[in-house]
Short mmCIF file of C-alpha atoms and ligand atoms in Angstrom, two decimals:
data_model
loop_
_atom_site.label_atom_id
_atom_site.label_comp_id
_atom_site.label_asym_id
_atom_site.label_seq_id
_atom_site.Cartn_x
_atom_site.Cartn_y
_atom_site.Cartn_z
CA UNK A 1 42.26 -36.16 -8.62
CA UNK A 2 41.28 -33.12 -6.83
CA UNK A 3 42.38 -30.74 -10.19
CA UNK A 4 40.52 -32.73 -12.37
CA UNK A 5 37.45 -32.62 -10.55
CA UNK A 6 37.67 -28.98 -10.19
CA UNK A 7 38.48 -28.77 -13.92
CA UNK A 8 35.30 -30.12 -14.51
CA UNK A 9 33.33 -28.33 -12.09
CA UNK A 10 34.58 -25.17 -13.64
CA UNK A 11 34.08 -26.34 -17.61
CA UNK A 12 30.20 -27.35 -16.05
CA UNK A 13 29.67 -23.82 -14.34
CA UNK A 14 30.99 -21.96 -17.42
CA UNK A 15 28.64 -23.66 -19.75
CA UNK A 16 25.87 -23.54 -17.50
CA UNK A 17 26.54 -19.97 -16.90
CA UNK A 18 27.30 -19.37 -20.68
CA UNK A 19 23.86 -20.41 -21.84
CA UNK A 20 22.03 -18.24 -19.43
CA UNK A 21 24.67 -15.65 -18.08
CA UNK A 22 25.01 -13.91 -21.63
CA UNK A 23 24.65 -10.06 -22.36
CA UNK A 24 21.28 -9.59 -24.65
CA UNK A 25 22.09 -6.84 -27.26
CA UNK A 26 18.57 -6.16 -27.81
CA UNK A 27 18.19 -5.71 -24.42
CA UNK A 28 20.86 -3.76 -23.69
CA UNK A 29 19.99 -1.50 -26.98
CA UNK A 30 16.45 -0.74 -25.86
CA UNK A 31 17.51 -0.28 -22.28
CA UNK A 32 19.67 2.54 -23.99
CA UNK A 33 16.37 4.42 -24.77
CA UNK A 34 15.72 4.60 -20.98
CA UNK A 35 17.49 8.15 -20.27
CA UNK A 36 17.73 10.22 -17.60
CA UNK A 37 16.64 13.39 -19.35
CA UNK A 38 13.41 11.82 -19.73
CA UNK A 39 12.78 10.45 -16.55
CA UNK A 40 13.73 14.15 -15.42
CA UNK A 41 11.67 15.48 -17.63
CA UNK A 42 8.63 13.51 -16.64
CA UNK A 43 8.78 13.56 -12.87
CA UNK A 44 9.27 17.55 -12.82
CA UNK A 45 6.01 17.72 -14.82
CA UNK A 46 4.62 15.06 -12.86
CA UNK A 47 5.82 16.41 -9.53
CA UNK A 48 4.85 19.86 -9.75
CA UNK A 49 2.15 22.06 -7.90
CA UNK A 50 -0.07 21.86 -11.35
CA UNK A 51 -0.43 17.79 -10.60
CA UNK A 52 -2.16 18.59 -7.00
CA UNK A 53 -0.18 16.32 -5.33
CA UNK A 54 -2.33 13.26 -7.04
CA UNK A 55 -4.89 12.73 -4.99
CA UNK A 56 -7.02 9.63 -5.43
CA UNK A 57 -10.40 10.63 -6.84
CA UNK A 58 -9.38 13.73 -6.94
CA UNK A 59 -8.57 16.64 -9.60
CA UNK A 60 -4.62 16.12 -9.39
CA UNK A 61 -4.92 12.36 -9.98
CA UNK A 62 -6.96 12.58 -12.81
CA UNK A 63 -4.66 15.03 -14.67
CA UNK A 64 -2.10 12.67 -14.04
CA UNK A 65 -3.93 9.84 -15.44
CA UNK A 66 -4.36 11.78 -18.46
CA UNK A 67 -0.78 12.70 -18.60
CA UNK A 68 0.22 8.96 -18.44
CA UNK A 69 -2.38 7.80 -21.16
CA UNK A 70 -1.00 10.78 -23.25
CA UNK A 71 2.64 9.07 -22.83
CA UNK A 72 1.38 5.77 -24.03
CA UNK A 73 -0.55 7.18 -26.73
CA UNK A 74 2.36 8.85 -28.00
CA UNK A 75 4.60 5.80 -27.73
CA UNK A 76 2.62 4.33 -30.16
CA UNK A 77 0.94 1.79 -27.93
CA UNK A 78 -2.44 0.99 -28.78
CA UNK A 79 -5.72 0.62 -26.79
CA UNK A 80 -6.05 -2.25 -24.12
CA UNK A 81 -7.59 -5.02 -26.47
CA UNK A 82 -9.41 -6.14 -22.95
CA UNK A 83 -11.54 -9.59 -22.94
CA UNK A 84 -14.10 -7.45 -21.43
CA UNK A 85 -14.06 -4.15 -23.21
CA UNK A 86 -16.30 -2.65 -21.09
CA UNK A 87 -13.81 -2.86 -18.05
CA UNK A 88 -11.76 -0.14 -19.85
CA UNK A 89 -12.63 3.36 -20.20
CA UNK A 90 -11.13 5.56 -23.04
CA UNK A 91 -8.80 2.72 -24.50
CA UNK A 92 -6.46 2.74 -21.18
CA UNK A 93 -8.39 3.27 -18.19
CA UNK A 94 -9.45 0.88 -15.26
CA UNK A 95 -11.82 2.71 -13.72
CA UNK A 96 -13.19 1.82 -9.83
CA UNK A 97 -15.11 3.87 -7.36
CA UNK A 98 -14.13 4.50 -3.90
CA UNK A 99 -16.01 5.52 -1.02
CA UNK A 100 -14.46 8.78 1.02
CA UNK A 101 -15.01 8.59 4.51
CA UNK A 102 -14.98 11.95 6.71
CA UNK A 103 -13.37 11.64 9.78
CA UNK A 104 -15.05 12.68 13.12
CA UNK A 105 -18.39 12.21 12.66
CA UNK A 106 -19.22 10.92 15.57
CA UNK A 107 -19.69 13.05 18.59
CA UNK A 108 -21.24 13.08 21.81
CA UNK A 109 -23.83 15.85 22.75
CA UNK A 110 -25.33 16.44 26.22
CA UNK A 111 -27.14 19.31 27.54
CA UNK A 112 -26.08 21.55 24.42
CA UNK A 113 -22.68 20.78 24.77
CA UNK A 114 -20.55 18.51 22.34
CA UNK A 115 -17.77 16.20 22.89
CA UNK A 116 -15.63 16.10 19.33
CA UNK A 117 -13.57 13.69 18.03
CA UNK A 118 -9.71 14.99 18.73
CA UNK A 119 -10.99 16.99 21.52
CA UNK A 120 -12.45 15.03 24.23
CA UNK A 121 -13.41 12.02 22.47
CA UNK A 122 -10.81 9.49 19.92
CA UNK A 123 -12.00 6.62 18.02
CA UNK A 124 -10.32 4.36 15.27
CA UNK A 125 -13.83 3.12 13.14
CA UNK A 126 -16.65 4.45 12.62
CA UNK A 127 -18.86 0.97 13.65
CA UNK A 128 -22.06 3.24 14.13
CA UNK A 129 -23.94 4.82 11.58
CA UNK A 130 -26.43 6.25 13.15
CA UNK A 131 -27.37 7.89 16.32
CA UNK A 132 -28.38 6.50 19.21
CA UNK A 133 -29.65 7.40 23.15
CA UNK A 134 -27.88 6.62 25.92
CA UNK A 135 -29.96 6.21 28.98
CA UNK A 136 -27.48 3.95 31.25
CA UNK A 137 -24.13 2.76 31.41
CA UNK A 138 -22.86 -0.56 33.00
CA UNK A 139 -19.63 0.02 34.58
CA UNK A 140 -17.29 -2.75 34.61
CA UNK A 141 -13.81 -1.17 36.21
CA UNK A 142 -10.82 -1.54 34.71
CA UNK A 143 -11.34 -5.37 33.30
CA UNK A 144 -8.47 -7.18 34.13
CA UNK A 145 -10.64 -10.41 33.79
CA UNK A 146 -13.48 -11.34 31.04
CA UNK A 147 -16.98 -10.26 32.65
CA UNK A 148 -18.95 -12.92 33.88
CA UNK A 149 -22.13 -11.28 33.05
CA UNK A 150 -23.75 -11.12 30.17
CA UNK A 151 -23.31 -7.54 28.61
CA UNK A 152 -26.17 -8.46 25.92
CA UNK A 153 -26.88 -5.20 24.32
CA UNK A 154 -25.40 -3.17 27.18
CA UNK A 155 -23.70 0.11 26.67
CA UNK A 156 -20.57 -0.38 28.78
CA UNK A 157 -18.13 1.53 30.76
CA UNK A 158 -14.50 0.77 30.92
CA UNK A 159 -11.89 2.20 33.10
CA UNK A 160 -8.18 2.45 31.21
CA UNK A 161 -6.64 4.54 34.06
CA UNK A 162 -4.29 1.83 34.69
CA UNK A 163 -3.31 0.74 30.91
CA UNK A 164 -0.95 3.29 30.51
CA UNK A 165 -0.67 5.96 28.28
CA UNK A 166 -0.01 6.74 24.65
CA UNK A 167 -0.12 4.04 21.88
CA UNK A 168 1.06 1.32 23.97
CA UNK A 169 -2.06 1.46 25.91
CA UNK A 170 -3.94 0.95 22.89
CA UNK A 171 -3.03 -2.84 22.39
CA UNK A 172 -3.94 -3.84 25.80
CA UNK A 173 -7.33 -1.60 25.58
CA UNK A 174 -7.91 -3.63 22.05
CA UNK A 175 -7.67 -6.92 23.85
CA UNK A 176 -9.69 -5.53 27.05
CA UNK A 177 -12.28 -4.34 24.24
CA UNK A 178 -12.57 -7.88 22.24
CA UNK A 179 -13.73 -9.51 25.82
CA UNK A 180 -16.40 -7.18 26.12
CA UNK A 181 -17.65 -7.66 22.48
CA UNK A 182 -17.41 -11.40 23.08
CA UNK A 183 -19.82 -10.79 26.24
CA UNK A 184 -22.53 -8.68 23.97
CA UNK A 185 -21.56 -5.09 24.63
CA UNK A 186 -23.08 -3.09 21.97
CA UNK A 187 -20.84 -0.28 22.74
CA UNK A 188 -17.97 0.52 24.79
CA UNK A 189 -17.16 4.04 26.18
CA UNK A 190 -13.82 3.96 27.52
CA UNK A 191 -12.43 6.67 30.26
CA UNK A 192 -8.73 7.38 29.42
CA UNK A 193 -7.00 9.54 31.90
CA UNK A 194 -4.22 9.97 29.28
CA UNK A 195 -6.27 10.94 26.50
CA UNK A 196 -4.66 14.14 25.34
CA UNK A 197 -1.24 12.17 24.89
CA UNK A 198 -2.96 9.59 22.82
CA UNK A 199 -4.70 12.35 20.88
CA UNK A 200 -1.04 13.92 20.31
CA UNK A 201 0.57 11.03 19.04
CA UNK A 202 -2.40 9.99 16.85
CA UNK A 203 -2.68 10.99 13.09
CA UNK A 204 -5.84 12.38 12.91
CA UNK A 205 -6.60 12.14 9.06
CA UNK A 206 -9.24 14.06 7.97
CA UNK A 207 -10.49 11.32 5.98
CA UNK A 208 -9.86 7.79 4.89
CA UNK A 209 -11.01 5.90 1.75
CA UNK A 210 -12.13 2.15 0.60
CA UNK A 211 -12.87 0.47 -2.41
CA UNK A 212 -16.95 0.90 -3.28
CA UNK A 213 -16.60 -2.49 -4.11
CA UNK A 214 -14.04 -4.81 -3.22
CA UNK A 215 -15.14 -7.51 -5.42
CA UNK A 216 -14.54 -9.86 -2.43
CA UNK A 217 -17.80 -10.99 -1.32
CA UNK A 218 -19.06 -9.77 2.11
CA UNK A 219 -18.33 -12.77 4.70
CA UNK A 220 -21.31 -12.47 7.42
CA UNK A 221 -19.23 -11.76 10.66
CA UNK A 222 -20.43 -9.65 13.02
CA UNK A 223 -19.13 -5.76 12.88
CA UNK A 224 -16.67 -4.85 15.45
CA UNK A 225 -17.93 -3.16 18.94
CA UNK A 226 -18.04 0.70 18.60
CA UNK A 227 -15.38 1.77 21.06
CA UNK A 228 -15.22 5.60 21.97
CA UNK A 229 -12.28 6.98 24.19
CA UNK A 230 -13.15 10.14 26.41
CA UNK A 231 -10.82 12.08 28.45
CA UNK A 232 -11.82 11.83 32.23
CA UNK A 233 -13.14 15.12 33.03
CA UNK A 234 -15.32 14.85 30.08
CA UNK A 235 -16.63 11.77 31.84
CA UNK A 236 -17.33 12.91 34.92
CA UNK A 237 -19.11 15.72 33.21
CA UNK A 238 -21.46 12.80 31.13
CA UNK A 239 -21.73 11.16 34.68
CA UNK A 240 -23.29 13.98 36.05
CA UNK A 241 -22.91 13.59 40.09
CA UNK A 242 -21.78 10.25 40.12
CA UNK A 243 -17.66 10.47 38.80
CA UNK A 244 -15.07 8.08 38.15
CA UNK A 245 -13.70 8.34 41.38
CA UNK A 246 -17.05 7.31 43.09
CA UNK A 247 -17.28 3.94 40.44
CA UNK A 248 -13.71 3.36 41.33
CA UNK A 249 -14.54 2.74 44.99
CA UNK A 250 -16.51 -0.20 44.62
CA UNK A 251 -15.21 -3.22 42.70
CA UNK A 252 -18.40 -4.91 41.16
CA UNK A 253 -19.97 -4.23 37.80
CA UNK A 254 -22.94 -2.27 38.12
CA UNK A 255 -25.52 -0.30 36.03
CA UNK A 256 -25.16 3.98 36.24
CA UNK A 257 -27.67 6.42 35.25
CA UNK A 258 -25.89 8.59 32.47
CA UNK A 259 -27.58 9.95 29.36
CA UNK A 260 -26.40 11.59 26.17
CA UNK A 261 -27.13 11.54 22.37
CA UNK A 262 -24.37 10.24 20.30
CA UNK A 263 -25.09 11.95 16.84
CA UNK A 264 -23.74 10.65 13.97
CA UNK A 265 -23.07 13.05 10.64
CA UNK A 266 -23.35 11.74 7.31
CA UNK A 267 -19.84 11.77 5.75
CA UNK A 268 -19.59 9.86 2.85
CA UNK A 269 -19.06 10.68 -0.73
CA UNK A 270 -18.20 8.50 -3.52
CA UNK A 271 -15.36 8.89 -6.10
CA UNK A 272 -14.23 7.51 -9.20
CA UNK A 273 -10.30 6.73 -9.63
CA UNK A 274 -8.12 4.66 -12.33
CA UNK A 275 -5.44 2.39 -13.14
CA UNK A 276 -4.04 3.46 -16.24
CA UNK A 277 -3.10 0.67 -18.30
CA UNK A 278 -0.34 -0.06 -21.36
CA UNK A 279 -0.58 -3.53 -22.53
CA UNK A 280 2.62 -4.36 -25.20
CA UNK A 281 1.14 -7.74 -26.84
CA UNK A 282 3.57 -10.56 -26.91
CA UNK A 283 4.63 -12.79 -29.91
CA UNK A 284 4.72 -16.54 -29.65
CA UNK A 285 3.78 -16.55 -25.96
CA UNK A 286 1.32 -13.49 -25.54
CA UNK A 287 -1.12 -15.26 -23.45
CA UNK A 288 1.52 -15.14 -20.46
CA UNK A 289 1.56 -11.97 -18.83
CA UNK A 290 4.38 -9.76 -16.98
CA UNK A 291 2.82 -6.96 -15.16
CA UNK A 292 4.82 -3.70 -13.86
CA UNK A 293 2.86 -1.64 -11.28
CA UNK A 294 3.82 1.74 -9.71
CA UNK A 295 1.45 3.85 -7.94
CA UNK A 296 0.95 7.26 -9.37
CA UNK A 297 -1.50 8.78 -6.76
CA UNK A 298 -0.16 10.90 -3.66
CA UNK A 299 -1.28 12.64 -0.88
CA UNK A 300 -3.03 15.59 -2.40
CA UNK A 301 -2.77 19.15 -0.43
CA UNK A 302 -2.99 19.42 2.79
CA UNK A 303 -3.57 23.14 4.70
CA UNK A 304 -2.89 24.66 1.36
CA UNK A 305 0.16 22.81 0.98
CA UNK A 306 0.91 20.44 -2.15
CA UNK A 307 2.68 17.16 -1.66
CA UNK A 308 4.36 16.76 -4.65
CA UNK A 309 5.73 13.09 -3.74
CA UNK A 310 8.51 13.37 -6.11
CA UNK A 311 9.94 9.81 -4.64
CA UNK A 312 6.77 8.32 -3.68
CA UNK A 313 6.11 7.74 -5.90
CA UNK A 314 6.82 9.82 -8.92
CA UNK A 315 9.82 7.64 -9.50
CA UNK A 316 7.88 4.60 -10.11
CA UNK A 317 5.62 6.44 -12.51
CA UNK A 318 8.28 7.76 -14.50
CA UNK A 319 9.90 4.34 -14.97
CA UNK A 320 6.71 3.19 -15.80
CA UNK A 321 6.45 5.69 -18.75
CA UNK A 322 9.99 4.88 -20.08
CA UNK A 323 9.68 0.89 -19.65
CA UNK A 324 6.60 0.83 -21.74
CA UNK A 325 8.57 3.13 -24.41
CA UNK A 326 11.34 0.53 -24.51
CA UNK A 327 9.01 -2.28 -24.76
CA UNK A 328 7.10 -0.76 -27.74
CA UNK A 329 9.85 0.50 -29.37
CA UNK A 330 11.11 -3.02 -29.32
CA UNK A 331 8.30 -4.39 -30.45
CA UNK A 332 7.87 -2.09 -33.30
CA UNK A 333 11.39 -2.82 -34.65
CA UNK A 334 10.30 -6.48 -34.42
CA UNK A 335 11.97 -7.48 -31.17
CA UNK A 336 8.89 -7.10 -28.83
CA UNK A 337 8.36 -9.49 -26.00
CA UNK A 338 7.29 -12.84 -26.22
CA UNK A 339 4.87 -12.48 -23.68
CA UNK A 340 2.83 -9.86 -22.99
CA UNK A 341 4.13 -6.97 -20.88
CA UNK A 342 1.30 -4.92 -19.20
CA UNK A 343 2.29 -1.88 -17.51
CA UNK A 344 0.19 -0.37 -14.91
CA UNK A 345 0.47 3.04 -12.83
CA UNK A 346 -1.86 2.31 -10.53
CA UNK A 347 -3.88 4.85 -8.05
CA UNK A 348 -5.11 4.33 -4.62
CA UNK A 349 -2.54 3.14 -3.01
CA UNK A 350 -2.06 5.89 -0.58
CA UNK A 351 -5.53 4.95 0.76
CA UNK A 352 -4.58 1.65 1.39
CA UNK A 353 -3.65 -0.02 -2.04
CA UNK A 354 -6.93 0.27 -3.34
CA UNK A 355 -6.04 0.30 -7.29
CA UNK A 356 -3.86 -3.00 -7.22
CA UNK A 357 -6.73 -4.13 -4.94
CA UNK A 358 -9.19 -3.71 -7.42
CA UNK A 359 -7.12 -4.83 -10.34
CA UNK A 360 -6.48 -8.30 -8.17
CA UNK A 361 -10.09 -8.93 -7.62
CA UNK A 362 -11.16 -7.46 -11.15
CA UNK A 363 -7.98 -8.44 -13.40
CA UNK A 364 -8.06 -7.58 -17.05
CA UNK A 365 -5.97 -10.37 -18.13
CA UNK A 366 -6.40 -13.68 -15.84
CA UNK A 367 -4.00 -13.92 -12.95
CA UNK A 368 -3.54 -17.04 -13.86
CA UNK A 369 -1.73 -16.24 -16.90
CA UNK A 370 -0.07 -13.70 -14.72
CA UNK A 371 3.70 -14.52 -14.76
CA UNK A 372 4.97 -12.35 -12.69
CA UNK A 373 4.33 -8.53 -10.64
CA UNK A 374 7.43 -6.25 -10.71
CA UNK A 375 6.56 -3.32 -8.76
CA UNK A 376 8.40 -0.17 -8.11
CA UNK A 377 7.61 2.48 -5.00
CA UNK A 378 10.30 5.17 -4.15
CA UNK A 379 13.07 4.44 -5.98
CA UNK A 380 15.19 7.81 -6.15
CA UNK A 381 16.65 8.65 -2.81
CA UNK A 382 19.08 7.30 -0.41
CA UNK A 383 17.76 6.18 3.15
CA UNK A 384 20.61 6.62 5.95
CA UNK A 385 21.55 3.24 6.21
CA UNK A 386 23.25 3.69 2.57
CA UNK A 387 24.19 7.61 2.83
CA UNK A 388 27.30 6.52 1.43
CA UNK A 389 27.13 3.30 -0.05
CA UNK A 390 27.64 2.28 -3.58
CA UNK A 391 24.56 2.21 -5.46
CA UNK A 392 21.75 -0.12 -4.01
CA UNK A 393 18.12 -1.10 -3.82
CA UNK A 394 16.29 -3.07 -1.26
CA UNK A 395 14.59 -5.89 -2.79
CA UNK A 396 11.76 -7.72 -1.39
CA UNK A 397 9.49 -10.38 -1.89
CA UNK A 398 11.32 -11.65 -4.94
CA UNK A 399 12.14 -15.56 -3.39
CA UNK A 400 8.84 -15.62 -1.66
CA UNK A 401 7.08 -17.34 -3.98
CA UNK A 402 9.28 -18.16 -6.80
CA UNK A 403 12.80 -18.99 -7.32
CA UNK A 404 13.02 -18.06 -10.48
CA UNK A 405 11.62 -14.53 -10.39
CA UNK A 406 14.51 -14.36 -7.64
CA UNK A 407 17.04 -15.61 -10.32
CA UNK A 408 16.04 -13.42 -12.65
CA UNK A 409 15.95 -10.73 -10.91
CA UNK A 410 19.85 -11.28 -9.48
CA UNK A 411 20.94 -12.62 -13.41
CA UNK A 412 19.59 -8.82 -14.43
CA UNK A 413 21.76 -7.10 -12.36
CA UNK A 414 24.97 -8.91 -12.60
CA UNK A 415 24.59 -8.94 -16.09
CA UNK A 416 23.49 -5.08 -16.29
CA UNK A 417 23.07 -2.98 -13.63
CA UNK A 418 25.79 -4.10 -10.68
CA UNK A 419 23.36 -3.00 -7.89
CA UNK A 420 24.01 -3.84 -4.10
CA UNK A 421 21.16 -5.63 -3.94
CA UNK A 422 19.82 -5.29 -0.26
CA UNK A 423 17.56 -8.15 1.55
CA UNK A 424 17.19 -6.45 4.49
CA UNK A 425 13.37 -5.59 4.38
CA UNK A 426 12.97 -9.18 2.77
CA UNK A 427 13.12 -10.77 6.13
CA UNK A 428 9.93 -12.15 7.39
CA UNK A 429 10.69 -10.94 10.75
CA UNK A 430 11.11 -6.77 9.10
CA UNK A 431 9.32 -5.04 11.85
CA UNK A 432 8.25 -2.13 8.99
CA UNK A 433 6.70 -5.10 7.09
CA UNK A 434 7.36 -3.44 3.80
CA UNK A 435 5.85 -6.84 2.27
CA UNK A 436 2.86 -6.11 2.81
CA UNK A 437 2.89 -2.22 2.24
CA UNK A 438 2.96 -1.45 -1.40
CA UNK A 439 1.05 -2.93 -4.54
CA UNK A 440 3.02 -5.73 -5.42
CA UNK A 441 1.18 -7.46 -2.40
CA UNK A 442 -1.98 -7.45 -4.07
CA UNK A 443 -0.81 -9.93 -6.65
CA UNK A 444 1.43 -11.84 -3.82
CA UNK A 445 -1.51 -12.63 -2.20
CA UNK A 446 -3.52 -14.34 -5.24
CA UNK A 447 -0.30 -16.38 -5.97
CA UNK A 448 1.33 -14.26 -8.09
CA UNK A 449 5.32 -14.02 -7.67
CA UNK A 450 5.82 -10.63 -7.30
CA UNK A 451 9.10 -8.31 -6.22
CA UNK A 452 9.01 -4.61 -4.74
CA UNK A 453 11.80 -2.16 -5.52
CA UNK A 454 12.55 0.24 -3.03
CA UNK A 455 15.02 2.75 -2.19
CA UNK A 456 14.16 3.00 1.65
CA UNK A 457 12.60 6.13 3.73
CA UNK A 458 13.81 9.27 4.37
CA UNK A 459 13.21 12.72 6.43
CA UNK A 460 10.98 13.79 3.11
CA UNK A 461 8.97 10.38 3.07
CA UNK A 462 5.03 11.66 3.30
CA UNK A 463 6.43 15.55 3.98
CA UNK A 464 5.95 18.33 1.47
CA UNK A 465 9.54 18.58 0.79
CA UNK A 466 9.40 15.22 -1.22
CA UNK A 467 10.32 17.30 -4.21
CA UNK A 468 12.07 16.57 -7.35
CA UNK A 469 15.68 18.76 -6.65
CA UNK A 470 15.70 16.08 -4.02
CA UNK A 471 15.92 13.21 -6.49
CA UNK A 472 19.15 10.96 -7.63
CA UNK A 473 18.70 10.59 -11.02
CA UNK A 474 21.75 8.54 -11.90
CA UNK A 475 20.41 6.09 -8.96
CA UNK A 476 16.59 6.39 -10.43
CA UNK A 477 18.02 5.75 -13.52
CA UNK A 478 20.32 2.39 -12.45
CA UNK A 479 17.13 1.11 -10.22
CA UNK A 480 14.64 1.54 -13.44
CA UNK A 481 17.04 -0.43 -15.72
CA UNK A 482 17.26 -2.97 -12.99
CA UNK A 483 13.59 -3.54 -13.24
CA UNK A 484 13.43 -3.14 -16.89
CA UNK A 485 16.29 -5.86 -17.50
CA UNK A 486 14.43 -8.44 -15.45
CA UNK A 487 11.19 -7.92 -17.15
CA UNK A 488 13.12 -8.42 -20.31
CA UNK A 489 14.18 -11.95 -18.89
CA UNK A 490 10.67 -12.88 -17.25
CA UNK A 491 8.60 -12.14 -20.82
CA UNK A 492 11.56 -13.35 -23.10
CA UNK A 493 13.06 -16.52 -22.08
CA UNK A 494 12.05 -19.91 -22.78
CA UNK A 495 10.12 -21.41 -19.67
CA UNK A 496 7.90 -19.36 -17.25
CA UNK A 497 8.87 -18.81 -14.10
CA UNK A 498 6.75 -21.25 -11.66
CA UNK A 499 5.79 -20.86 -8.05
CA UNK A 500 7.76 -23.08 -6.41
CA UNK A 501 7.56 -21.76 -2.58
CA UNK A 502 4.94 -22.39 -0.18
CA UNK A 503 1.90 -19.51 -0.31
CA UNK A 504 1.51 -18.28 3.03
CA UNK A 505 -1.54 -16.46 4.14
ZN1 ZN B 601 4.13 4.93 -2.19
#
């Protein structure tokens, strides 16, 4: 009996696997056009100094966009037939406006002396948009409890001496500032004796960037309260005869005279950046779209040094070029995908996933028809956990929304690439939160099944040494093939994959 059941089970297993788990010789054929030599050729170009670190909205990013377009045109990929032609420029670009904000625009001035960002003061968000003359401060001590009095429109002075130092103090500080905000404070000056430590461990970027039009309707909530951290000796100078030490002696909240000017310099400039689109139209299921993304922007030139971003994300970018070519070659030979494939190198990722965010709010093709997004961000190196391991790839997010996506990826791997699929970073408890940190997330948050291919961080991550010489092209090649075969399955299988998992915010 037991043998008989086993026999039936094995027969069933073989039959069901046999139906699905077959090597597709066409897929194999076109995967063969993705070569190590071509990956190397494109990456050597894109990760050279000529491309100036591909900074979003700047010359280097424009040069990279033009290079990508050139490759798509060479491959015979026609201009994108966008339902709204005005959304596409020059046949291949989706432009979007960004606002670059210079950091350190707020400073304190008293008696012709300036207290500057990153020196005597620090803050994490510019809420103040215009200057302000301060006459008095409401001192609230270290605020272990919520304030009992209304602080409506008051400029508050809080003492953070007991909060410890460094980044650890910041969490507590933010909760306390939240209490002050709830009580109506318009501005919070924080006396921070250990400010120097905090400045030393804070990344003081020169600029940050946001979308000019996120596409999301502004919910009219109150802006956060501006919080400015000041070191204690500067605070004493601002206070004049009343010092922090004197203030601490009495426990009660009270008003102290303290006059200074808050200066806010204009520090915004508007720039345009681009996503680049290569659209390979499908056949009998062409209204359904499989999207492939990778960010081609990086972090530009800093202090005269070009950050080439060979791994981050030159590797994903050249994978895009090769996959687009492979699908187009298949199409021209009459073996094109049944569903449409949109290969989309995006920009603005390093500034906060801006390009993919813009696309997800202004999709060129409806998101309801978007089957999946396969995103590649850094697939050309090994991390320390896999220094000597067999070939591997981190797979993140594949099973969060759709069992079908997860299965397609595993099937592609078992048939074609046989990499170790490492799901470490897919754990919801992963403290790195990689699931939220690359462009697939903008599709996932809209309910589109998404997977993020990643080979992990290394010592050159966001360093000038992220260069092409350090790329393992054999690994880059195999990982690109995994994404390609997964895309091929998703684009050609009879049933569209479905969302069958809870969408969590
Ligand atoms: Zn990246």
